[in-house]
Short mmCIF file of C-alpha atoms in Angstrom, two decimals:
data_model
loop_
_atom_site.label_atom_id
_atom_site.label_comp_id
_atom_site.label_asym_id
_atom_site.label_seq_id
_atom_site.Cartn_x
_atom_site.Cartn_y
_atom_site.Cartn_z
CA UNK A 1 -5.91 -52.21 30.13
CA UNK A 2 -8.93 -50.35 32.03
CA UNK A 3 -8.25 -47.17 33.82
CA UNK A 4 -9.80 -46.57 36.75
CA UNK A 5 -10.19 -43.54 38.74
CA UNK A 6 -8.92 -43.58 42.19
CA UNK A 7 -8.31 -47.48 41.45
CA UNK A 8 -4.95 -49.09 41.52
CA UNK A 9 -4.35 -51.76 38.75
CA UNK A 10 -0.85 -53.74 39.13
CA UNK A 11 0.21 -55.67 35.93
CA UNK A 12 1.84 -58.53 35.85
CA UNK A 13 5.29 -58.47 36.14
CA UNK A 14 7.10 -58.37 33.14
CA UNK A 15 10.76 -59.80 32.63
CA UNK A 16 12.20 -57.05 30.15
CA UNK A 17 15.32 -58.41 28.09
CA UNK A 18 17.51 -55.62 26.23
CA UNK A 19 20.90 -55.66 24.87
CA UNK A 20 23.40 -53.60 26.66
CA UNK A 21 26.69 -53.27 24.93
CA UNK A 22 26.87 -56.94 24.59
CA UNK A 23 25.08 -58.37 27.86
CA UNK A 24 21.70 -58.86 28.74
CA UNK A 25 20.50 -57.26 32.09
CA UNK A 26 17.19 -58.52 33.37
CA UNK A 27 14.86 -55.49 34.88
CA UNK A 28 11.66 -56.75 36.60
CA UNK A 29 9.01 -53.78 35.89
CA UNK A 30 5.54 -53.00 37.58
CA UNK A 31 2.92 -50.11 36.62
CA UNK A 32 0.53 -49.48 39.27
CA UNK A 33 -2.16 -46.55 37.89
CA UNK A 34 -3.41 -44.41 40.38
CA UNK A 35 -6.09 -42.89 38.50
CA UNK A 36 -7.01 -42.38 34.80
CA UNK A 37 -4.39 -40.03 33.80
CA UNK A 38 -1.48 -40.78 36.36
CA UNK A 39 0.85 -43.86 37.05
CA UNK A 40 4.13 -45.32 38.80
CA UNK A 41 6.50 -47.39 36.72
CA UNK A 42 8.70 -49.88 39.43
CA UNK A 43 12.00 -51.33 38.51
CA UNK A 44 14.00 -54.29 40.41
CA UNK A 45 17.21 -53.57 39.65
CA UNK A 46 19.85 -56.46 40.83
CA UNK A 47 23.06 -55.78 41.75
CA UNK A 48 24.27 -58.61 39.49
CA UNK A 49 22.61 -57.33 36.79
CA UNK A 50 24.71 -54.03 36.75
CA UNK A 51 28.07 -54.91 38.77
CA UNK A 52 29.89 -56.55 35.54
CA UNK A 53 29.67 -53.34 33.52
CA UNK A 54 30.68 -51.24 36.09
CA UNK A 55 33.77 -53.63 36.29
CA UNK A 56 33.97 -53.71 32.41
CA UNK A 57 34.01 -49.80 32.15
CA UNK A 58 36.60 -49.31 35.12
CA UNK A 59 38.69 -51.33 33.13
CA UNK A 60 38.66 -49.60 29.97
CA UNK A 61 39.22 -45.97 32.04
CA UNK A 62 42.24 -47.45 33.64
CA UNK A 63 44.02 -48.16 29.90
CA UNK A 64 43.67 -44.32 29.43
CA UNK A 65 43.89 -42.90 32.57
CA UNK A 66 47.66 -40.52 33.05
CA UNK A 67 48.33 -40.16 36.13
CA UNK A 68 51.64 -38.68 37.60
CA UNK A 69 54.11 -41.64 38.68
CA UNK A 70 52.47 -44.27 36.74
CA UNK A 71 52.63 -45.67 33.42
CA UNK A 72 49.76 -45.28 31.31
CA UNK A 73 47.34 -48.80 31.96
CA UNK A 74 49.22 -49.86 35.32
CA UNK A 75 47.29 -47.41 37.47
CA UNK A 76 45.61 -49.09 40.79
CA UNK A 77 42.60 -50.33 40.14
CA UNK A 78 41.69 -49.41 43.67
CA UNK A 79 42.74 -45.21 42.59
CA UNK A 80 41.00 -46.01 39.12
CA UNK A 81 37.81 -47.12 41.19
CA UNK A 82 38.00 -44.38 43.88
CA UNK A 83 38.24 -41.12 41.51
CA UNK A 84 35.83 -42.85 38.55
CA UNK A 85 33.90 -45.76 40.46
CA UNK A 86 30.76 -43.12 41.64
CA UNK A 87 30.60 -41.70 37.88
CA UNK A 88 30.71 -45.01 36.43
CA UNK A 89 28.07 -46.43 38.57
CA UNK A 90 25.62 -43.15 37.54
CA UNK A 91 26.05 -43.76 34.10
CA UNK A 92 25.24 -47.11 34.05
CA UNK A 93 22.34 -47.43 36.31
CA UNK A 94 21.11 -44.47 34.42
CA UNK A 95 21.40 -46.40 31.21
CA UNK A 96 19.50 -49.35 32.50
CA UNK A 97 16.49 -47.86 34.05
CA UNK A 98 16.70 -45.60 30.54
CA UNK A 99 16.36 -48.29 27.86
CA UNK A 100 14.39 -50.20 30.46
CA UNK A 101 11.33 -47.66 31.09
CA UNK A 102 11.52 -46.54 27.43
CA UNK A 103 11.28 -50.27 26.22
CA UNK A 104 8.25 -50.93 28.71
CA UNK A 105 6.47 -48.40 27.12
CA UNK A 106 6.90 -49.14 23.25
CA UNK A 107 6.26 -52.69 24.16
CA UNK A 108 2.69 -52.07 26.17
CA UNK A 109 2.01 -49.16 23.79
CA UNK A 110 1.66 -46.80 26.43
CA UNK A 111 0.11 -43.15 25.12
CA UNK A 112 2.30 -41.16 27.77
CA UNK A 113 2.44 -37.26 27.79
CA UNK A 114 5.98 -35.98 28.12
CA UNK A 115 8.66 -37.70 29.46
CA UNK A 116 9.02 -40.14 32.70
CA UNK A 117 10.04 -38.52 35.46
CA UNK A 118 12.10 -39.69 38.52
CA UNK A 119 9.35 -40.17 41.79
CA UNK A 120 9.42 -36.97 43.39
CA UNK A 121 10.94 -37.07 46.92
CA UNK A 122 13.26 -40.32 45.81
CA UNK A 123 16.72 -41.02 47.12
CA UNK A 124 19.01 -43.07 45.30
CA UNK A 125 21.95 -43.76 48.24
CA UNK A 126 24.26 -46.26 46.23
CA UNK A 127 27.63 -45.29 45.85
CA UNK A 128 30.18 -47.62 44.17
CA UNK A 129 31.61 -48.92 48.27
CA UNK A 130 27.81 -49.96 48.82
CA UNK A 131 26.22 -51.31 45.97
CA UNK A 132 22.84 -53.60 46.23
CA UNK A 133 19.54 -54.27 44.49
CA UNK A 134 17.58 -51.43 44.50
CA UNK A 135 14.46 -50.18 43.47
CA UNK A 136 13.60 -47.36 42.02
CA UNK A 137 10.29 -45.76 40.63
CA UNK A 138 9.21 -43.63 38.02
CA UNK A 139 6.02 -40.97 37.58
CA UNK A 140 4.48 -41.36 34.18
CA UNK A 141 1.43 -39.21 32.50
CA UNK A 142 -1.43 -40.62 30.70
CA UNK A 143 -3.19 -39.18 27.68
CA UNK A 144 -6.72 -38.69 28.62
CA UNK A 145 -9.82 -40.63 26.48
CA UNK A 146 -11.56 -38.34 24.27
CA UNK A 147 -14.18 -38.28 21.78
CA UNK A 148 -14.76 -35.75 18.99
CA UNK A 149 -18.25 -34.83 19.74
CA UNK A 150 -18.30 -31.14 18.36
CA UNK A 151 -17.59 -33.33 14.54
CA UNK A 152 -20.94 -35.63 15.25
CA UNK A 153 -23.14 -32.82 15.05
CA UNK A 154 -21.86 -31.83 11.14
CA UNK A 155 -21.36 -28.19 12.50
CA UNK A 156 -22.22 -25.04 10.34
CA UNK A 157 -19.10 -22.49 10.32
CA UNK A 158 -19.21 -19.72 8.44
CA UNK A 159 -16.59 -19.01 5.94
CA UNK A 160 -15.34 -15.33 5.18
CA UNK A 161 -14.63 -14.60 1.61
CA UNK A 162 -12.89 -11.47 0.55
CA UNK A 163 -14.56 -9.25 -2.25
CA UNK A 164 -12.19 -8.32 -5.30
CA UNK A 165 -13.64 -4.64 -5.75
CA UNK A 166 -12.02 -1.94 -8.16
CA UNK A 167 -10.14 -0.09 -5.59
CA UNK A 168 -8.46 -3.31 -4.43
CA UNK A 169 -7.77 -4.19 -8.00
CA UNK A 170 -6.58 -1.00 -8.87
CA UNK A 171 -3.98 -0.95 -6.31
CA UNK A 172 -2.31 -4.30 -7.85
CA UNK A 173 -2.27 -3.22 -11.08
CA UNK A 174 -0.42 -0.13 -9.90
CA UNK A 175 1.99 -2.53 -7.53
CA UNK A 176 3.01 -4.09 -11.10
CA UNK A 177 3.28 -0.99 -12.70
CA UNK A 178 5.93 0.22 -10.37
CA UNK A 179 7.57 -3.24 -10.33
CA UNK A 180 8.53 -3.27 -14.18
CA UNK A 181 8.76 0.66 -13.69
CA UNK A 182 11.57 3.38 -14.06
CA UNK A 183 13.30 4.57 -11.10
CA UNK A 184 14.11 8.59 -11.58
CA UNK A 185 16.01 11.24 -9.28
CA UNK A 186 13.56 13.83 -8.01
CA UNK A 187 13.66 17.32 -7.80
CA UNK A 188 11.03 19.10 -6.28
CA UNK A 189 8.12 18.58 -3.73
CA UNK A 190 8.66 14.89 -1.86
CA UNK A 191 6.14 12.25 -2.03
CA UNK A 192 5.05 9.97 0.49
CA UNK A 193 6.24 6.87 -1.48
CA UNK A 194 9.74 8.49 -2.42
CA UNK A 195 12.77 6.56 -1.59
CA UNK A 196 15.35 8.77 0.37
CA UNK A 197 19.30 8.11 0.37
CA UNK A 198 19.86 9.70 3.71
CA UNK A 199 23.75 9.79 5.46
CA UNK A 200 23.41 9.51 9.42
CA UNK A 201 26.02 10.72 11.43
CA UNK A 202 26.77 10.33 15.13
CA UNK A 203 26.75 13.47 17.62
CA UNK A 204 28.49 14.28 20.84
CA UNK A 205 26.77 15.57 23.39
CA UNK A 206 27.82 19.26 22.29
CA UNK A 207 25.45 17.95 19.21
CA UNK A 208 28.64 17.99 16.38
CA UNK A 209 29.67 15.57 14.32
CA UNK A 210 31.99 12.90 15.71
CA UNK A 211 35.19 12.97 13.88
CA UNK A 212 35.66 8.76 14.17
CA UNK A 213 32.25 8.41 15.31
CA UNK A 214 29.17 6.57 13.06
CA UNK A 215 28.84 7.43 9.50
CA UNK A 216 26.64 5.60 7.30
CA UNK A 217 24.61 6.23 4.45
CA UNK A 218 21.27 4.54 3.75
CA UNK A 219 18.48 4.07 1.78
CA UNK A 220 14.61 4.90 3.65
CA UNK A 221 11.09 5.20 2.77
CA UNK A 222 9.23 8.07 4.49
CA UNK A 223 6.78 5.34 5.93
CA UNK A 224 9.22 3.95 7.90
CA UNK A 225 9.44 7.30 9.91
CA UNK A 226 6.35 6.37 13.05
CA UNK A 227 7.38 9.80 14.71
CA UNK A 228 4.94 12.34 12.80
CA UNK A 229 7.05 15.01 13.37
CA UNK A 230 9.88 13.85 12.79
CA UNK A 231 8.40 12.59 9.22
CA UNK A 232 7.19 16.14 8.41
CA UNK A 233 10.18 17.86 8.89
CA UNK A 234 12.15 15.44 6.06
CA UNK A 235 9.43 15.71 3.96
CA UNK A 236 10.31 19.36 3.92
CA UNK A 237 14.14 18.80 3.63
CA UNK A 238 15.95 19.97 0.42
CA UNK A 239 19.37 18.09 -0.92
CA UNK A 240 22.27 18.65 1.74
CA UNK A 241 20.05 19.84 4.27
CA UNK A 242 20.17 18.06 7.99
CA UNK A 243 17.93 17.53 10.84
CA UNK A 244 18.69 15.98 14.45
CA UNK A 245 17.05 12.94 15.49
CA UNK A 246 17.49 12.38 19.24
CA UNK A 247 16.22 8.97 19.07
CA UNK A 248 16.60 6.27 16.65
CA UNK A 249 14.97 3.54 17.97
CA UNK A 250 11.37 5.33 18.98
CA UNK A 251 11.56 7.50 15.02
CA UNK A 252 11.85 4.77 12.73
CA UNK A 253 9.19 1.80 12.83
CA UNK A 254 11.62 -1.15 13.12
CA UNK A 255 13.43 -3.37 15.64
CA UNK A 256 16.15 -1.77 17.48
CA UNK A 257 18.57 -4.22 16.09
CA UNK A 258 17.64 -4.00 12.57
CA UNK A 259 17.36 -0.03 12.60
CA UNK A 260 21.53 -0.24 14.01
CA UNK A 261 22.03 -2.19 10.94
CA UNK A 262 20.08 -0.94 8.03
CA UNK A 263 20.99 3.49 9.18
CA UNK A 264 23.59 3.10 10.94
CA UNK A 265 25.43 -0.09 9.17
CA UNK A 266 26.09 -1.80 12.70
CA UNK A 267 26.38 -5.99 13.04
CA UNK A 268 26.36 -5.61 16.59
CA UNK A 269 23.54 -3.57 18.29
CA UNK A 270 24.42 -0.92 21.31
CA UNK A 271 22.48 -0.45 24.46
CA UNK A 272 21.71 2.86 23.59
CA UNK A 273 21.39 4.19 19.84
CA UNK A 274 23.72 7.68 19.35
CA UNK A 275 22.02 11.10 18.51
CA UNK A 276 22.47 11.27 14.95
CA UNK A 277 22.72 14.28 12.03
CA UNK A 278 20.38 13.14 9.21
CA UNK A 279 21.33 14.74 5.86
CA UNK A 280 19.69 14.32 2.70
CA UNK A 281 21.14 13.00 -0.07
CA UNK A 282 19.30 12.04 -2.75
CA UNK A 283 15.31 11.37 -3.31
CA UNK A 284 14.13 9.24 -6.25
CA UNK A 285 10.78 8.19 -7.54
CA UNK A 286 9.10 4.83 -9.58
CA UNK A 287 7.74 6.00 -12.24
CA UNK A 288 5.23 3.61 -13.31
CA UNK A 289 5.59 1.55 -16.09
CA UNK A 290 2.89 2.14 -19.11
CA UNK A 291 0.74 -1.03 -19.67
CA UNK A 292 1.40 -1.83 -23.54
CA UNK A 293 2.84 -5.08 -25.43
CA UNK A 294 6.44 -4.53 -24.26
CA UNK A 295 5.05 -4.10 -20.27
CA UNK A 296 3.08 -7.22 -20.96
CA UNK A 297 5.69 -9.23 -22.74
CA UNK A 298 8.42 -7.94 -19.57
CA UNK A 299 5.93 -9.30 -17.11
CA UNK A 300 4.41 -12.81 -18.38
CA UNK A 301 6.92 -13.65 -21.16
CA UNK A 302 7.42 -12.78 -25.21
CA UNK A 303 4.47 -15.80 -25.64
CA UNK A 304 1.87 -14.51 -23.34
CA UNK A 305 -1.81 -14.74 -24.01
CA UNK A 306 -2.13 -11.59 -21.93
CA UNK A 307 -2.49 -8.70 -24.78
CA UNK A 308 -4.48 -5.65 -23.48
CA UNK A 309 -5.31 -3.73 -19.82
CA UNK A 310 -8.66 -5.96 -19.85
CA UNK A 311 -6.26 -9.20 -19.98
CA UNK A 312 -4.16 -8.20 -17.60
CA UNK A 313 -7.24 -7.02 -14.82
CA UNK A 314 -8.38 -10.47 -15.27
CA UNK A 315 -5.81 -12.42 -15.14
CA UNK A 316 -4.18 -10.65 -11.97
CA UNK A 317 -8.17 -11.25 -9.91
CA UNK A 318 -8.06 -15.03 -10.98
CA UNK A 319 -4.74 -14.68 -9.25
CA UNK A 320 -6.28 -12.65 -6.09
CA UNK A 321 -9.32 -14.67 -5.79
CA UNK A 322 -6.85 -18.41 -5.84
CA UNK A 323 -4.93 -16.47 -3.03
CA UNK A 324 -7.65 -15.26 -1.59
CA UNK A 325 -9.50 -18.55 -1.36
CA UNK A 326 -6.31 -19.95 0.11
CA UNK A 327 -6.93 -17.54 2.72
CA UNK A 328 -10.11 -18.00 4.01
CA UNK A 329 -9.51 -21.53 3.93
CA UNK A 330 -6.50 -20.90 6.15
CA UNK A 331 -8.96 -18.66 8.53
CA UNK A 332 -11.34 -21.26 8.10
CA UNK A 333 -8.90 -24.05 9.52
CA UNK A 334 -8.41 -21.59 12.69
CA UNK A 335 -11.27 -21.07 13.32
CA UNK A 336 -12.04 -24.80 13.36
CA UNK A 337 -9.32 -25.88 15.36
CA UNK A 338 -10.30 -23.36 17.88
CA UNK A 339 -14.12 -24.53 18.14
CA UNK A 340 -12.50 -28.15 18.54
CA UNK A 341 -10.39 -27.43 21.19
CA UNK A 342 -12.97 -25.54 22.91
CA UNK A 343 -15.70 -27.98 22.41
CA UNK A 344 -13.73 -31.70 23.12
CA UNK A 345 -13.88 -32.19 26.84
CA UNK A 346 -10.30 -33.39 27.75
CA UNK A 347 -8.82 -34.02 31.31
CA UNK A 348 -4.69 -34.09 31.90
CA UNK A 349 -2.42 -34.77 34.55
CA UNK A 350 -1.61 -30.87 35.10
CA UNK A 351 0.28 -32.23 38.29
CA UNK A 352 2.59 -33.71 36.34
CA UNK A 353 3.01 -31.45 33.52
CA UNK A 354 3.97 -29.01 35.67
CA UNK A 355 6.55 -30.69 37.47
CA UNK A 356 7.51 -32.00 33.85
CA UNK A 357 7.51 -28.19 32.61
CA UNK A 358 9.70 -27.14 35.19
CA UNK A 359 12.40 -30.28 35.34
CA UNK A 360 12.98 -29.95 31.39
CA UNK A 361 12.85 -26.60 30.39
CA UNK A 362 15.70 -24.86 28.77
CA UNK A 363 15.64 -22.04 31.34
CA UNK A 364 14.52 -22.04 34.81
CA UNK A 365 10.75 -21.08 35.07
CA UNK A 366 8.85 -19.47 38.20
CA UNK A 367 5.85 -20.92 39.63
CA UNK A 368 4.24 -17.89 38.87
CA UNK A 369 5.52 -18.08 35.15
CA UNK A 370 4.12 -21.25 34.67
CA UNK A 371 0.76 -20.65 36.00
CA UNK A 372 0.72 -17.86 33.81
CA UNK A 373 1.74 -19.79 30.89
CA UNK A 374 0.14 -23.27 31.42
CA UNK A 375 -3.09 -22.50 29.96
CA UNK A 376 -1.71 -21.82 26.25
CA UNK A 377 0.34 -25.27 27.03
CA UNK A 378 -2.33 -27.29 27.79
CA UNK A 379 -4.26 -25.60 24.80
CA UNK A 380 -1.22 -26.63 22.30
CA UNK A 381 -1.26 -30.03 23.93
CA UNK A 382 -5.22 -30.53 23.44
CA UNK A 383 -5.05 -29.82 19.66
CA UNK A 384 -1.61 -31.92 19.09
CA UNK A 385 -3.49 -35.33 20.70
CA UNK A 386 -6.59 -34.08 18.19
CA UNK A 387 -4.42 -34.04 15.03
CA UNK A 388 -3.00 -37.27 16.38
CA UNK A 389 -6.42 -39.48 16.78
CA UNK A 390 -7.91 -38.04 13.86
CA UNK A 391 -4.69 -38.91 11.64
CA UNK A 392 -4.69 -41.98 13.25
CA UNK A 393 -8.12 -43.28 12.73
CA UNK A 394 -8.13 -41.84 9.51
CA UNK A 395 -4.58 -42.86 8.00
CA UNK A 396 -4.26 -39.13 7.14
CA UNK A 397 -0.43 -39.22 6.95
CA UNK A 398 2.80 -37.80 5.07
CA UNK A 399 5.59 -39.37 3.52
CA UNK A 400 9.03 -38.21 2.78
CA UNK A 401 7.87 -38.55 -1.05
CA UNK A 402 5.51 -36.05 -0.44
CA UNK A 403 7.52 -33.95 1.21
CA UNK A 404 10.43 -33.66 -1.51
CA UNK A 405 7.72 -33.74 -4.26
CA UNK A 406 6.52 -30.36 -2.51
CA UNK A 407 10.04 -29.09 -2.41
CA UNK A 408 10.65 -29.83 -5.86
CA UNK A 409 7.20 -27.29 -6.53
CA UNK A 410 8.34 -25.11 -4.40
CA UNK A 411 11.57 -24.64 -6.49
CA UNK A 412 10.26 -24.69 -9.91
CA UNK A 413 7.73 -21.96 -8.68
CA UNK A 414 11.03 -20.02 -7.76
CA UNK A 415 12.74 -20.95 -10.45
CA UNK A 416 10.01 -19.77 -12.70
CA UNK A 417 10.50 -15.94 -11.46
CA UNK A 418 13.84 -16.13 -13.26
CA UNK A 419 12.26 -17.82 -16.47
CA UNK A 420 13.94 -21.34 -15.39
CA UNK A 421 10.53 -23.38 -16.70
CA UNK A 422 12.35 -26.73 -17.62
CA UNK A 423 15.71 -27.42 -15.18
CA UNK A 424 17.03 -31.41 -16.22
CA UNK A 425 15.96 -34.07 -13.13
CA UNK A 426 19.62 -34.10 -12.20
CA UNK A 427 19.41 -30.61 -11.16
CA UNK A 428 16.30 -30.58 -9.79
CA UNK A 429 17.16 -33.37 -7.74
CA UNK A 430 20.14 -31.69 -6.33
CA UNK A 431 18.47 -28.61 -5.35
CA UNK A 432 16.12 -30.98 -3.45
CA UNK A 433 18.72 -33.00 -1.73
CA UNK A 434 20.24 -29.12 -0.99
CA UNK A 435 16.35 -28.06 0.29
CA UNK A 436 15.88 -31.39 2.43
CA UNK A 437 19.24 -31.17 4.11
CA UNK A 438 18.39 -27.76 5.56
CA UNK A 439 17.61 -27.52 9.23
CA UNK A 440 13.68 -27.83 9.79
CA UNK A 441 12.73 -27.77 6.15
CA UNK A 442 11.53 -31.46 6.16
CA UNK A 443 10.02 -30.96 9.15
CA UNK A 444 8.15 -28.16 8.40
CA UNK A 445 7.08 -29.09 4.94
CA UNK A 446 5.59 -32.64 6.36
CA UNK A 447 4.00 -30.11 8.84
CA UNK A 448 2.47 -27.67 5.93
CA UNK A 449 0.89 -31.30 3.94
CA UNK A 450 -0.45 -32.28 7.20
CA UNK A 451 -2.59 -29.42 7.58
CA UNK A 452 -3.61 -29.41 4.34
CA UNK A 453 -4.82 -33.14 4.64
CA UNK A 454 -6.15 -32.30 8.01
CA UNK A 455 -8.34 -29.81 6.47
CA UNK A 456 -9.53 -31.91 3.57
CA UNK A 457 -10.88 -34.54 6.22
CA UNK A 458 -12.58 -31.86 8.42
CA UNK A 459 -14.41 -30.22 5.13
CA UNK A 460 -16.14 -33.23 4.59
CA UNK A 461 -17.15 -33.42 8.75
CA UNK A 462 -18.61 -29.72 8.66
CA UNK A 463 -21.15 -27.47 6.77
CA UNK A 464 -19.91 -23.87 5.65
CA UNK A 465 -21.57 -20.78 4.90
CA UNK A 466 -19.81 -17.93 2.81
CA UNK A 467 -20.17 -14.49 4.20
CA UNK A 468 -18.43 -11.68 1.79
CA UNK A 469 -16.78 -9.34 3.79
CA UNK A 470 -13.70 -6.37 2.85
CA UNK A 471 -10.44 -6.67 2.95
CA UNK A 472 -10.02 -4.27 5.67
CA UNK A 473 -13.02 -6.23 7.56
CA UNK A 474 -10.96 -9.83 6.69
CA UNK A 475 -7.62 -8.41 8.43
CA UNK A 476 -9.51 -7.01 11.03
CA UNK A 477 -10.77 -9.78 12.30
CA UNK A 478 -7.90 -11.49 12.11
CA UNK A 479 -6.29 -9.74 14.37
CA UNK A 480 -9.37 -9.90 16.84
#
């Protein structure tokens, strides 16, 4: 069907049949477009169309209506029809123009953005004393044309790639160390890594203990202190001695709610967190572990190839560089998606949107709000109908196969941490079945494989160019 700006194309009527609970109602339908983007949906409802289900429902409410001084089935249908008859008639004629707009569109294949809304300004004045045809109008939005001209041109993007330098490899050899290593109590000058047992206790406002008050002991590092002076005066504490921290929530660099429940062992989080005492208990150290055969053999398994400190360096940067690369590929994709979405020149009916924005959020939303927030909308919007022509003229697509075959991965990966390397399919399928049944997991799994196909396709549309750069520099601009 051509779309015209500022041009109004009527289609023929259509006649649209749909089962409802065992009858048939007939709903003549109409789209007029007013321009490219924006169009009216028209129903002709007749009354004889929805009068015998309104009669068939009544029924059914008076066999289970109680009402005082009659028995249950014999009340009026005249009372039945009076306190039910306007609800009844809502329902229904809801229902109708429901399955009726929603079947007009599957059935012309309509690419419609959001929902169909209601014409603005429209009065529906039927009650169940003064029913009659009626017609009655919906708004719909279009999804715009687009081509993906920015693709054509076989752009160049360049491609940051981390370098795996001493220092960096250092560090994770050290992070392992301290995995497999000892944990001892410390006596002496703190560290910065330590780990602290410290007991918090609640003050009055006299600044003593409260006899019932808050008393919890709990385990810290010192880098979870952000107030500097607060930080320096623990590092200088000895075991049993105290300090007074004022402020909880502005000391420690955490979320208000999760500092009440890791110090102070609360589930439920107070407006205001209590002055506390701060005594510590006890301060304990990782000592590294040595790298020999037995630190190897802990780490990788009593078979391991990995024999010496040279094995193990390379083997952990084969691991850094696969992450790594997984990485920049993920900036990669980002930064892609973003030249895309600026680049594709893409019109939508914001009119509508908004209105749509407004009648179905979960909260109500100022005008202000959502002229604020729009723009990030529309932005989300213009990369979803991307990913959808580009899957769809591509077949790039994701089954439910897929999906539980990644799950299953997924688990034996985790499974492998434990040395599980070889669980029997009936397991494995139940612990599947388990993963799949959780809320979002399929969902976000088929999401996951889509981007990864996604990305495939558009590596074979561009040109990249690797630049090395840190991996302070890589996080950096990240974050930019």
């Amino acid at each position: 069907m051509p779309r015209g700006v500022g041009v109004r194309l009527p289609l023929p009527a259509l006649f649209l049949y749909f089962n409802f609970h065992k009858r048939i109602f007939i709903v003549k339908i109409t789209q007029e477009n007013l321009d490219s983007l924006n169009a009216i949906i028209k129903l002709e409802v007749k009354q004889s169309d929805y009068l015998p289900k309104i009669d068939e429902a009544l029924k059914s409410y008076r066999k289970k209506v109680d009402i005082k001084g009659f028995r249950k089935g014999n009340v009026p249908m005249g009372m039945v029809r009076k306190m039910y008859g306007n609800q009844v008639l809502a329902d229904t004629v809801n229902d109708v123009l429901h399955h009726a707009v929603n079947d007009y569109i599957v059935d012309n294949k309509l690419d419609i953005l959001g929902n169909p809304l209601p014409k603005d300004g429209q009065q529906f004045d039927i009650t169940i004393d003064t029913t009659k045809d009626f017609d009655f109008e919906y708004e719909i939005g279009l999804a715009p044309d687009f081509k993906l001209d920015y693709l054509e041109k076989t752009p160049t993007l360049e491609r940051e790639v981390i370098k795996i330098d001493k220092k960096l490899l250092d560090e994770e050899v050290e992070r392992l160390q301290k995995r497999y290593g000892k944990v001892e109590p410390v006596v002496g000058k703190m560290e910065d890594d330590d780990m602290l047992t410290v007991l918090f206790e609640e003050l009055d406002e006299e600044g003593n203990v409260k006899e019932e008050g808050i008393k919890h002991s709990a385990p810290i590092a010192l880098d979870m202190i952000k107030d500097a002076k607060i930080q320096k005066a623990v590092k200088k504490l000895k075991k049993d001695e105290s300090i007074e921290i004022d402020d909880l929530a502005t000391a420690f660099d955490k979320p208000k709610d999760q500092t009440a429940k890791q110090l102070l062992g609360l589930e439920l989080t107070p407006e205001n967190l209590p002055k506390v005492k701060a005594t510590l208990q006890q301060v304990k150290r990782v000592i590294p572990a040595e790298i020999n055969e037995e630190f190897l053999q802990n780490v990788y398994g009593k078979n391991t190839e990995i024999k010496t400190e040279e094995d193990l360096r390379k083997h952990i940067e084969e691991d850094i560089a696969k992450y790594f690369d997984s990485q920049s590929d993920s900036k990669l994709y980002n930064k892609l998606a973003e030249e895309l979405i600026e680049k594709t020149k893409m019109d939508f009916p914001d009119t509508f949107l908004k209105r749509w924005i407004k009648l179905t959020n979960e909260k109500p939303i100022s005008d202000e709000q959502l002229e604020e927030e729009y723009p990030g909308f529309a932005k989300n919007l213009k990369w979803s109908l991307i990913v959808k022509k580009v899957s769809k003229e591509n077949n790039v697509d994701v089954s439910m196969e897929e999906v539980r075959q990644r799950t299953a991965d997924q688990i034996r990966q985790q499974m492998m941490q434990y040395g599980l390397t070889d669980l029997p399919d009936a397991e494995m399928k139940n612990f599947v079945d388990n993963m799949m049944s959780r809320k979002d997991h399929a969902s976000q799994t088929r999401e996951t494989l889509l981007e990864e196909k996604l990305f495939d396709y558009f590596k074979k549309q561009i040109k990249t160019k690797d630049k090395k750069v840190t991996l302070e520099e890589f996080q950096q601009q990240g974050n930019k």
